[in-house]
CSV table of C-alpha atoms in Angstrom, one decimal:
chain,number,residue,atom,x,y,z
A,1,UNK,CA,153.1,62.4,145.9
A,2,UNK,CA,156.6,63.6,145.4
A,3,UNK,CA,155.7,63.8,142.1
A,4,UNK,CA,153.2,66.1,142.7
A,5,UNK,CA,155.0,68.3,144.9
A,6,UNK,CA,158.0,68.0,142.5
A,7,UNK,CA,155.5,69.9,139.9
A,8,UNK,CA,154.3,72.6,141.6
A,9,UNK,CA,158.0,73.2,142.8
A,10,UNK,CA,158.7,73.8,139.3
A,11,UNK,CA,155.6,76.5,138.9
A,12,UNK,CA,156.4,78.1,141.3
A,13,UNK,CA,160.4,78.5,140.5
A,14,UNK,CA,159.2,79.6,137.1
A,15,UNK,CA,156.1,81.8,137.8
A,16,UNK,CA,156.3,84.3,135.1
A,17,UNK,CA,156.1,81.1,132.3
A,18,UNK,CA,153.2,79.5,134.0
A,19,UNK,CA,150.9,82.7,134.3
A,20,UNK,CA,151.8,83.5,130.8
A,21,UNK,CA,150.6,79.7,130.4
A,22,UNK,CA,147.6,79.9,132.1
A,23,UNK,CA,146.7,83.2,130.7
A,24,UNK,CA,146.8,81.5,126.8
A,25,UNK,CA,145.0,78.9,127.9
A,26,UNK,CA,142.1,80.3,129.1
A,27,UNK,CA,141.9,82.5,126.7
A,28,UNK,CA,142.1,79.5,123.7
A,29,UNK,CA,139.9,77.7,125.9
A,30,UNK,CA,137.3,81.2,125.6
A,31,UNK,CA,137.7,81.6,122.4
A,32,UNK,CA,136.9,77.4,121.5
A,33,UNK,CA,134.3,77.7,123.5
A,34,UNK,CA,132.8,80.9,121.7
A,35,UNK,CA,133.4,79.0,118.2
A,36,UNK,CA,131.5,76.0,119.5
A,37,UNK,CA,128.5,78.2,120.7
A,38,UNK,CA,128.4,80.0,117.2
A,39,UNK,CA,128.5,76.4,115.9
A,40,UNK,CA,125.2,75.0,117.9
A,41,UNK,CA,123.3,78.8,116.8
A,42,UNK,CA,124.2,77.7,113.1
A,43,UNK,CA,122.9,74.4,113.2
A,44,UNK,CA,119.6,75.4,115.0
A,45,UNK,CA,119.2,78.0,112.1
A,46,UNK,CA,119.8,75.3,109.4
A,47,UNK,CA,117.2,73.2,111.0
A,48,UNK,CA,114.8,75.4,111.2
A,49,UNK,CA,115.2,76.3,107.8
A,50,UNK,CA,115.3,73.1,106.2
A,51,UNK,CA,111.7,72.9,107.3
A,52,UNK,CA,110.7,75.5,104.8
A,53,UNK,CA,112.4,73.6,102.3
A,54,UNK,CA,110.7,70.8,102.9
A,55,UNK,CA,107.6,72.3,102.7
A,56,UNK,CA,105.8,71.1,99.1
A,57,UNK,CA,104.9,73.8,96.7
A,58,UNK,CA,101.9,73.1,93.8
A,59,UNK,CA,103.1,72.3,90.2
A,60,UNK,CA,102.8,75.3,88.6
A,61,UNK,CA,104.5,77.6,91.5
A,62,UNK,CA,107.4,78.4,91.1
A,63,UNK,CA,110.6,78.9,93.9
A,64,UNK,CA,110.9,82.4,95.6
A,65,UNK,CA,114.0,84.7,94.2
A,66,UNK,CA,115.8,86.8,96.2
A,67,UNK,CA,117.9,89.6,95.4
A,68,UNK,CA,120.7,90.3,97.8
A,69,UNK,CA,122.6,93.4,98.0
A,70,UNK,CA,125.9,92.5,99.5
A,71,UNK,CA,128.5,95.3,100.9
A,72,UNK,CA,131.8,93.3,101.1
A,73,UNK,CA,133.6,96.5,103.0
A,74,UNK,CA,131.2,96.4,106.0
A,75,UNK,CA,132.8,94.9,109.2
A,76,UNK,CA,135.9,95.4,108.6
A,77,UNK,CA,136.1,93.5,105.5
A,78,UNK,CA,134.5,90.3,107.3
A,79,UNK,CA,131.0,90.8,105.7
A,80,UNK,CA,131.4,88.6,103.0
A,81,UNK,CA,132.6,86.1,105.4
A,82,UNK,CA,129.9,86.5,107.9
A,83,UNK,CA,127.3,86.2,105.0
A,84,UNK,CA,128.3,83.2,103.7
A,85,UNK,CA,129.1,81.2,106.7
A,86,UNK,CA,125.7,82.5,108.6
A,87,UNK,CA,123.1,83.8,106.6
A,88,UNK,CA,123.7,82.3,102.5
A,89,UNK,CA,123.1,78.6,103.9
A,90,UNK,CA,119.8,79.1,105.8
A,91,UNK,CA,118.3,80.7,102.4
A,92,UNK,CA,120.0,77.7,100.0
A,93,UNK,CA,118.0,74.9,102.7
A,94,UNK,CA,115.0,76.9,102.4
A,95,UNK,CA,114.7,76.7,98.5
A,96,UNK,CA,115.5,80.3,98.2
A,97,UNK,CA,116.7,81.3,94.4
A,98,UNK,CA,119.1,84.1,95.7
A,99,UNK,CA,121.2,86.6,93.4
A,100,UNK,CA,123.5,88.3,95.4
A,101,UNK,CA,125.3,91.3,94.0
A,102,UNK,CA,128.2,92.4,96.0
A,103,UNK,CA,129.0,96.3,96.1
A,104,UNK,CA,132.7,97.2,95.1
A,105,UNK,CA,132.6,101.2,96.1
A,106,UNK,CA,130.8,103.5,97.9
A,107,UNK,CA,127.5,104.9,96.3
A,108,UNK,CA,127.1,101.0,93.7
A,109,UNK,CA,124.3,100.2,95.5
A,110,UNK,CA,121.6,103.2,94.2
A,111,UNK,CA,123.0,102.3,90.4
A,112,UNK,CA,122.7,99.0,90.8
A,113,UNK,CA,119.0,99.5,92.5
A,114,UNK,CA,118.5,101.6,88.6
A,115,UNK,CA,118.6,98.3,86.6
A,116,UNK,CA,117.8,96.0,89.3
A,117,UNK,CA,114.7,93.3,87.8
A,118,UNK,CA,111.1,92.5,89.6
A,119,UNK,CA,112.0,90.6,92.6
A,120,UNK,CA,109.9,89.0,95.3
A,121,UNK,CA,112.0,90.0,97.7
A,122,UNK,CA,115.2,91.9,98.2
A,123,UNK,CA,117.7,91.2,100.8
A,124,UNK,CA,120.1,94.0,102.0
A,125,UNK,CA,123.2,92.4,103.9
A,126,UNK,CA,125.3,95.4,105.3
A,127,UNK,CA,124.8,98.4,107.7
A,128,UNK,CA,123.2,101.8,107.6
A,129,UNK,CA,125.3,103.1,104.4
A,130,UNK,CA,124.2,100.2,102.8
A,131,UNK,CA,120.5,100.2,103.9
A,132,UNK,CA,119.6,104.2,103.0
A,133,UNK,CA,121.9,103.7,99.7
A,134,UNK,CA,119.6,101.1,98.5
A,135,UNK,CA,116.2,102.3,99.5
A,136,UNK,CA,117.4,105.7,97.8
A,137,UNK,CA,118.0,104.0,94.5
A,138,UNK,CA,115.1,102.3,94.9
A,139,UNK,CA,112.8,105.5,95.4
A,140,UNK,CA,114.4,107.2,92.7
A,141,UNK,CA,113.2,104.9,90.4
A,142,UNK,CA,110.4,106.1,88.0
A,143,UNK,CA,108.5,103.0,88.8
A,144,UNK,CA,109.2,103.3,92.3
A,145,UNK,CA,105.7,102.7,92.9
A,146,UNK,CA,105.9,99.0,91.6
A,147,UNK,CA,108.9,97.9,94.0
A,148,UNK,CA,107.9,99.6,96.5
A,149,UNK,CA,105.6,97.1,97.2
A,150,UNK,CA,108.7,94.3,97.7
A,151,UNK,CA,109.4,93.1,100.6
A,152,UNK,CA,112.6,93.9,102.0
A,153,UNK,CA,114.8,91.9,104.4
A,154,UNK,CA,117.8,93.9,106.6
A,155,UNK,CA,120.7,91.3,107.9
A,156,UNK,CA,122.9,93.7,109.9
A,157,UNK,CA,126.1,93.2,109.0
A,158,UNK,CA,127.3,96.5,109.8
A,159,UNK,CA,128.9,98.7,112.7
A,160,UNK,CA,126.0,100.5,112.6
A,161,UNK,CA,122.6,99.0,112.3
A,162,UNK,CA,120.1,101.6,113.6
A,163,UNK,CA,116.6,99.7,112.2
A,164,UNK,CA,118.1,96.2,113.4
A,165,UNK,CA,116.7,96.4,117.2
A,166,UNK,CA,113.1,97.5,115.3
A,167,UNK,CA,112.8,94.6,113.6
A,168,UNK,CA,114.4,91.6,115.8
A,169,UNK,CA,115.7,90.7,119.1
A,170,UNK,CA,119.4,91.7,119.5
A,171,UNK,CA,121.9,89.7,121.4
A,172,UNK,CA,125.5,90.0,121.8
A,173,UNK,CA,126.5,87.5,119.7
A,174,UNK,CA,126.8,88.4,116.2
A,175,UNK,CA,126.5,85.2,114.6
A,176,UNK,CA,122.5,84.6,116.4
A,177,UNK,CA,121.5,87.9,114.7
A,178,UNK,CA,122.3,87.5,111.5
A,179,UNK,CA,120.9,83.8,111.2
A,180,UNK,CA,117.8,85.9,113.5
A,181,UNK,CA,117.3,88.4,110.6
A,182,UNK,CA,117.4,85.6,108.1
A,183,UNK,CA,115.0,83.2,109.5
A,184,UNK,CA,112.8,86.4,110.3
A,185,UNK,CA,112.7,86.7,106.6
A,186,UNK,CA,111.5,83.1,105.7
A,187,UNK,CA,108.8,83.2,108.3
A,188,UNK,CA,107.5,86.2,105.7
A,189,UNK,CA,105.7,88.4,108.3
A,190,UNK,CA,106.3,91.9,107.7
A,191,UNK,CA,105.4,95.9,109.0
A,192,UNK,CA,105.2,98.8,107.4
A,193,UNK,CA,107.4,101.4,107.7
A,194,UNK,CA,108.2,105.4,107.3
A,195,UNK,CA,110.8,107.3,105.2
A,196,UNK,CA,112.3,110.7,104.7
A,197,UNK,CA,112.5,112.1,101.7
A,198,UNK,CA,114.9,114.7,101.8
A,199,UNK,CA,115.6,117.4,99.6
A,200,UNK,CA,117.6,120.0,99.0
A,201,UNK,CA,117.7,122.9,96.6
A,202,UNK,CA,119.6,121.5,93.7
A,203,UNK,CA,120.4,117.7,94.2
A,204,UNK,CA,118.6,114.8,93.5
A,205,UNK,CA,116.3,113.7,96.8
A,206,UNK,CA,117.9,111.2,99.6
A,207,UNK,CA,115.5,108.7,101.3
A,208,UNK,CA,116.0,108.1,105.3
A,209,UNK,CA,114.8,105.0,107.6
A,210,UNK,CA,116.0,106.6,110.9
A,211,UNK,CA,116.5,110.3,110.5
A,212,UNK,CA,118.4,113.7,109.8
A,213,UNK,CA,120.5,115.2,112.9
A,214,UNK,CA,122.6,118.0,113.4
A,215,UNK,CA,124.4,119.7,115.8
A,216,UNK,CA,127.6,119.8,118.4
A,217,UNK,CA,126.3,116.0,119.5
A,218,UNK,CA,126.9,114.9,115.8
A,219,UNK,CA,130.2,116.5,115.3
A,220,UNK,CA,131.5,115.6,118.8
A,221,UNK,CA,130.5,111.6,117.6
A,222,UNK,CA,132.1,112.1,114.4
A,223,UNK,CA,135.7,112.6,115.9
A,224,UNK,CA,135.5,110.5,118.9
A,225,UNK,CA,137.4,107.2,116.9
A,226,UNK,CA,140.8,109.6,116.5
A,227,UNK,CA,141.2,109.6,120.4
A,228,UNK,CA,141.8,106.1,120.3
A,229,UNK,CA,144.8,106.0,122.3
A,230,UNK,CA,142.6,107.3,125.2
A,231,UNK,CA,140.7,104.2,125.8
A,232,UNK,CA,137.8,103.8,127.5
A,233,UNK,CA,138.6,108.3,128.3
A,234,UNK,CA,138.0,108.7,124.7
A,235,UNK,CA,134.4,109.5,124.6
A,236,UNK,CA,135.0,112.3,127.6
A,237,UNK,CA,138.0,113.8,126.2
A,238,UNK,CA,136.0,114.5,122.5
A,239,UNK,CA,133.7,116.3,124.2
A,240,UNK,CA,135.7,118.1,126.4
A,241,UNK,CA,138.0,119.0,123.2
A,242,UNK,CA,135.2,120.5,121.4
A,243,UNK,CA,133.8,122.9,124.5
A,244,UNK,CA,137.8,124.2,124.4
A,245,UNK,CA,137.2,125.4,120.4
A,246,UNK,CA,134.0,126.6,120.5
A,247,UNK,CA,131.4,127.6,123.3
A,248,UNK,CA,128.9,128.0,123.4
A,249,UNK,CA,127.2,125.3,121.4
A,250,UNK,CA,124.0,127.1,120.4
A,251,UNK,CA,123.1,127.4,116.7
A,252,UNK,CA,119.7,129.9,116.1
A,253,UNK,CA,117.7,127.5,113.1
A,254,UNK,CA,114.6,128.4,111.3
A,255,UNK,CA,111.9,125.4,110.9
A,256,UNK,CA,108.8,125.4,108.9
A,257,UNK,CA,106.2,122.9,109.7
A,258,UNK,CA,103.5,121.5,107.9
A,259,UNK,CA,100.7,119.6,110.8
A,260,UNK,CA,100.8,116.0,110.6
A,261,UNK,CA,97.9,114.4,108.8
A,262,UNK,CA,95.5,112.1,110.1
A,263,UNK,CA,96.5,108.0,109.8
A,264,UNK,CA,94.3,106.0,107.8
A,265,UNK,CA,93.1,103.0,108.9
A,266,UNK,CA,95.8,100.1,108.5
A,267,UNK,CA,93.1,97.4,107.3
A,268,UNK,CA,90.7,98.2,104.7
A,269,UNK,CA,86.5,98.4,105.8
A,270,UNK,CA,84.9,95.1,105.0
A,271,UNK,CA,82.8,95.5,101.3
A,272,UNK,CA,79.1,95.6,102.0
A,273,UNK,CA,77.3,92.8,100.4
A,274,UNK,CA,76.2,93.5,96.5
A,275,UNK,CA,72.9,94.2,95.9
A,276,UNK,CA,70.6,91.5,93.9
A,277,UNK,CA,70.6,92.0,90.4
A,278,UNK,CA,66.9,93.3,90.1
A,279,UNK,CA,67.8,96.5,92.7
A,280,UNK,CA,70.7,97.3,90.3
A,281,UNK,CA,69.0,97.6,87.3
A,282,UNK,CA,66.3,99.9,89.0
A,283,UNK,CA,69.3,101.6,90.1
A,284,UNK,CA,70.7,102.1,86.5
A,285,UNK,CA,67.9,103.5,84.8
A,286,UNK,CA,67.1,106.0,88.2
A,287,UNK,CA,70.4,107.0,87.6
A,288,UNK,CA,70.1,107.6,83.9
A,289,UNK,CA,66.5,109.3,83.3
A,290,UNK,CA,67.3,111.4,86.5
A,291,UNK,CA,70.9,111.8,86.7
A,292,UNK,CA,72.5,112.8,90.1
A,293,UNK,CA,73.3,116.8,90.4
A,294,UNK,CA,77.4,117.3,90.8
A,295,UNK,CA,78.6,119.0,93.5
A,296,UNK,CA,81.2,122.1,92.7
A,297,UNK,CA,84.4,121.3,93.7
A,298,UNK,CA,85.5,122.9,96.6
A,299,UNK,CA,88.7,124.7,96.1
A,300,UNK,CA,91.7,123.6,97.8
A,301,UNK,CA,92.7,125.4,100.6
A,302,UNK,CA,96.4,126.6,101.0
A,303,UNK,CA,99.1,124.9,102.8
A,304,UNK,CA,99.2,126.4,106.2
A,305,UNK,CA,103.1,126.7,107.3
A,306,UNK,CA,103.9,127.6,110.7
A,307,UNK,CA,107.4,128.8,111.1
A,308,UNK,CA,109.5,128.0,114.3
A,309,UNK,CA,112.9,129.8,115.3
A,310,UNK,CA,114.8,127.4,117.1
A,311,UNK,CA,118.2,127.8,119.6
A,312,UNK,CA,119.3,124.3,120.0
A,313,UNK,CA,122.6,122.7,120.4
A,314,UNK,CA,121.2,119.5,118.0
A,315,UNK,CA,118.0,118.9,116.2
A,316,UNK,CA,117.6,115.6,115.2
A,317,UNK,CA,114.4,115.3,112.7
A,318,UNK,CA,113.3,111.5,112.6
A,319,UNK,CA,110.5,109.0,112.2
A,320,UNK,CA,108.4,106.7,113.9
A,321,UNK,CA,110.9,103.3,113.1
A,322,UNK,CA,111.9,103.1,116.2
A,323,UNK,CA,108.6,101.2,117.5
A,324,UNK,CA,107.2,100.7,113.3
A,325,UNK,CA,104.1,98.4,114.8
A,326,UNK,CA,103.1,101.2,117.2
A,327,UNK,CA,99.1,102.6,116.2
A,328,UNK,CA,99.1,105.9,116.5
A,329,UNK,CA,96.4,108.8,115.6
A,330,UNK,CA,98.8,110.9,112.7
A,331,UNK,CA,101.3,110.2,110.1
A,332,UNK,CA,104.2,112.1,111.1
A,333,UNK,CA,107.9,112.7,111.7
A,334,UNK,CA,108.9,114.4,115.1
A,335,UNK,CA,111.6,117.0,115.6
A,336,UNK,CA,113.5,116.9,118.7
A,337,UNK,CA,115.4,120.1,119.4
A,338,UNK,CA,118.2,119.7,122.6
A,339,UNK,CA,118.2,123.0,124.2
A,340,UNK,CA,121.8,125.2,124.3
A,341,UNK,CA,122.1,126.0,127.8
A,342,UNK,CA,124.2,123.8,129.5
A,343,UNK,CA,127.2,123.7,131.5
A,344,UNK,CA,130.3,121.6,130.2
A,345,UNK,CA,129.9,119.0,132.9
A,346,UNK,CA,126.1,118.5,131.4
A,347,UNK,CA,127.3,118.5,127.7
A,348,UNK,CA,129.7,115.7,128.8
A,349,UNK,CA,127.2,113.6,130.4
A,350,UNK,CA,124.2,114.4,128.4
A,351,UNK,CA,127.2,113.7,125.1
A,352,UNK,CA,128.1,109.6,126.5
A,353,UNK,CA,124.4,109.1,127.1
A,354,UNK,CA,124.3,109.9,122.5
A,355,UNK,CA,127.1,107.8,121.5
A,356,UNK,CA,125.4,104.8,123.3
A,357,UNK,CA,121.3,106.1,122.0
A,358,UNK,CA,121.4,109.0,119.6
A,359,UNK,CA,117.8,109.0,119.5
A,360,UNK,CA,117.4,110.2,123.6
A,361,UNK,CA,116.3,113.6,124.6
A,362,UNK,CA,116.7,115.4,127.8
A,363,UNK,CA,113.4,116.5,129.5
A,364,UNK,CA,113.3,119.8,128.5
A,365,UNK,CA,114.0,119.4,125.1
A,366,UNK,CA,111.6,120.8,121.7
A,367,UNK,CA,109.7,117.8,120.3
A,368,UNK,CA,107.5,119.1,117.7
A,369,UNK,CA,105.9,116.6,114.9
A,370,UNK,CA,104.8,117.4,111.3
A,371,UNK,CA,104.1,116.1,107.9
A,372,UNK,CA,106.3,118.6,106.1
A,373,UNK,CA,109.4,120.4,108.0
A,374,UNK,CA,111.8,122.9,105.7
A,375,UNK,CA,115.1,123.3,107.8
A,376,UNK,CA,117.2,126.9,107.2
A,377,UNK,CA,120.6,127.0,108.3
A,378,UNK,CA,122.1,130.4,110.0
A,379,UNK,CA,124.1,132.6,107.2
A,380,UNK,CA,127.6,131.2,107.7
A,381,UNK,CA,126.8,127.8,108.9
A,382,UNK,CA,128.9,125.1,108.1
A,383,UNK,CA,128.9,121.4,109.0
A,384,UNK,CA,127.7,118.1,108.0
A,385,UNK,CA,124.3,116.2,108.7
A,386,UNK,CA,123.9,112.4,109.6
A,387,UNK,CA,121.2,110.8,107.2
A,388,UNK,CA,121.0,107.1,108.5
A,389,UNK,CA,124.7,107.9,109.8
A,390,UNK,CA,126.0,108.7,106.8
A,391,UNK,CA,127.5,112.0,106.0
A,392,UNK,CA,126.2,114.6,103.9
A,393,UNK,CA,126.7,118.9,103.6
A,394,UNK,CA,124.8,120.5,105.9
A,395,UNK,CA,122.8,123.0,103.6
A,396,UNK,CA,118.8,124.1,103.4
A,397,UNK,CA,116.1,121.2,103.3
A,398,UNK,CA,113.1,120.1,102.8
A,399,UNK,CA,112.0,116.5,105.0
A,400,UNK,CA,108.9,115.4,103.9
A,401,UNK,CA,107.3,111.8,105.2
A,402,UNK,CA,106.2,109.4,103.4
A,403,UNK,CA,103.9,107.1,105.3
A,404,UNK,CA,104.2,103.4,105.6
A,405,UNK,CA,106.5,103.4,102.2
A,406,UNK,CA,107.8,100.4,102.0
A,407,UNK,CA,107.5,96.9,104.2
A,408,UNK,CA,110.6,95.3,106.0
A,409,UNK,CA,110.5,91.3,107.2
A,410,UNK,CA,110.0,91.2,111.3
A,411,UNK,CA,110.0,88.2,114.0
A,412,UNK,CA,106.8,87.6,115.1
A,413,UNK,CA,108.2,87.5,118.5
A,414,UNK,CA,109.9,91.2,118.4
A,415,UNK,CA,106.3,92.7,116.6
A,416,UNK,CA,104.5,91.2,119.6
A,417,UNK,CA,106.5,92.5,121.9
A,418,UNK,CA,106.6,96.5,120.2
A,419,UNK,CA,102.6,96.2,119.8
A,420,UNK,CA,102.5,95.6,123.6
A,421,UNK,CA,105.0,98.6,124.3
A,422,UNK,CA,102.8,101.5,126.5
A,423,UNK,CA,102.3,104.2,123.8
């Protein structure tokens, strides 16, 4: 007992050393505990996917081949770390042939998507920047229309991931997403979805998952990183920083818009049943002693533009990714316009609710939708876009959709979930 008293005596006579001791051992203790926990997800994951591996293939089939698109830079540096600790050993168990090809400077990834070979599947294993770069190269290709028909896999290993929460269920562990978006791509179930094509007068088209935005929002986001030493105030203080240099934050914009066209039906109508072989010769030699009359071709009718003059403090022109196994009526892409008239305090609220969901609207926002949009600029406007968050000169455009272009790996569990969403 005296023992015991004698030790507390001694923590308490030196209280500053023993809180500075308990302090670094809970936090060691935390941060053991968060390595074991990433441990057990890896294992699971590697289990799982030594079952596909397992799996017996016929003699003359040959092993899938991956082609993975690796961005080194994203996270910090730690992406190449994250890949091969998480994501490269659940696709060497499952008897996946992978190439990866690691990225050494902005822009690699659409030359490298130039001389890239037939695939049957590519991988991209980055962020946004990474994402739109390669799905531009790929759509620049002159036989686009070949690849575009590979299925493509998405392991976010960026900050930014915007198509991540469309395709699988995010946690806040980053460890159980990446082996997540890896098994979702053995399990080989996949939806279709939209992208951008955006144009501008001179350069060479960019290609979009997400969207284009634009507008006091998008510059206010942009700087909010140098008020750092601000802390958690940061977000506040950018947007109260930009209402000192310029109010108010209304830009006049000129939109054309083509309507949206009608969807297609996703699955093909069942073939009738041929005929017997009797009925088609009858039908053969009708046809050729009385041959059918043609029809004139109709001519075609003109594009019908309707042009929209727009005061907005951000227009943010996107697609349908967000929910990509939702069945709706029309191909198109929506463009949500946030109106101009509101007070600082509103800015400021409306601004924290973006940095967290750029996608939200308030209320009384423009939401048009359309197949075709051109975007004018105001004489004198200056400024940058965000394509897929990556930043381009703001200039004159042309967005044009292109349905259901390509086809990205999804859980089965996050596709349930989207198709039940209320629409």
């Amino acid at each position: 007992m005296a023992r015991i008293v004698k030790v507390f005596r001694t923590l308490r006579n030196h209280w500053k050393k023993s809180t500075l001791a308990v302090c670094v051992l809970s936090y060691g203790g935390y941060w053991l505990y968060g390595k074991h926990c990433d441990s057990v997800v890896r294992r699971e994951a590697c289990q799982l996917a030594r079952e596909f591996g397992r799996q017996h293939i016929a003699p003359l089939e040959r092993l899938k081949k991956a082609t993975v698109i690796l961005n080194p830079a994203a996270s910090n540096g730690k992406a190449n770390n994250l890949f091969e600790k998480n994501a490269a050993p659940i696709l060497h168990l499952a008897g996946v042939e992978i190439t990866v090809v690691k990225t050494d400077y902005e822009g690699q990834a659409k030359k490298l998507m130039e001389l890239m070979e037939q695939t049957d599947m590519l991988i991209v294993a980055g962020g946004d920047g990474t994402l739109q770069e390669v799905i531009t190269g790929l759509l620049r290709r002159p036989d686009q229309e070949a690849f575009s028909s590979t299925p493509i896999g998405f392991i976010p290993l960026g900050s930014h991931n915007s198509l991540s929460p469309s395709l699988h269920f995010l946690s806040d562990n980053k460890v159980k997403d990446i082996t997540a978006a890896t098994l979702s791509i053995l399990k080989g179930e996949t939806v279709p979805v939209d992208v951008l094509q955006i144009k501008g007068e001179k350069e060479q088209p960019v290609f979009a998952l997400i969207g284009l935005r634009w507008g006091a929002f998008r510059d206010v986001a942009a700087k909010i990183s140098k008020y750092w030493y601000l802390g958690p105030l940061k977000t506040n203080a950018a947007h109260w920083f930009h209402t000192l240099r310029e109010w108010p934050l209304v830009h006049d914009v000129s939109v054309s818009l083509l309507a949206p066209r009608p969807r297609p039906p996703d699955l093909d109508p069942e073939r009738p049943p041929r005929p017997n072989l009797l009925h088609r010769i009858i039908r053969r030699l009708k046809n050729y002693w009385s041959p059918p009359a043609e029809e004139p071709l109709k001519p075609e009718e003109p594009e019908k533009w309707e042009e929209q003059q727009l005061s907005t403090a951000e227009l943010y022109i996107q697609t349908h990714n967000k929910n990509p196994a939702e069945r709706r009526i029309n191909d198109s892409l929506m463009i949500c316009a946030e109106p101009g008239n509101k007070t600082v305090g509103e800015f400021i609220s409306v601004g924290n609710k973006k940095v967290k969901d750029p996608t939200l609207f308030t209320e009384n926002s423009t939401k048009l939708e359309a197949s075709v949009c051109r975007l004018t600029l105001p004489e004198g406007a200056a400024g940058f876009y965000n394509i897929d968050n990556e930043e381009y000169e703001a200039m004159p455009v042309e967005v044009r959709l292109l349905p259901r272009k390509l086809r990205f790996f999804i859980s089965a569990e996050r596709r349930e979930e989207l198709i039940s969403q209320p629409q």
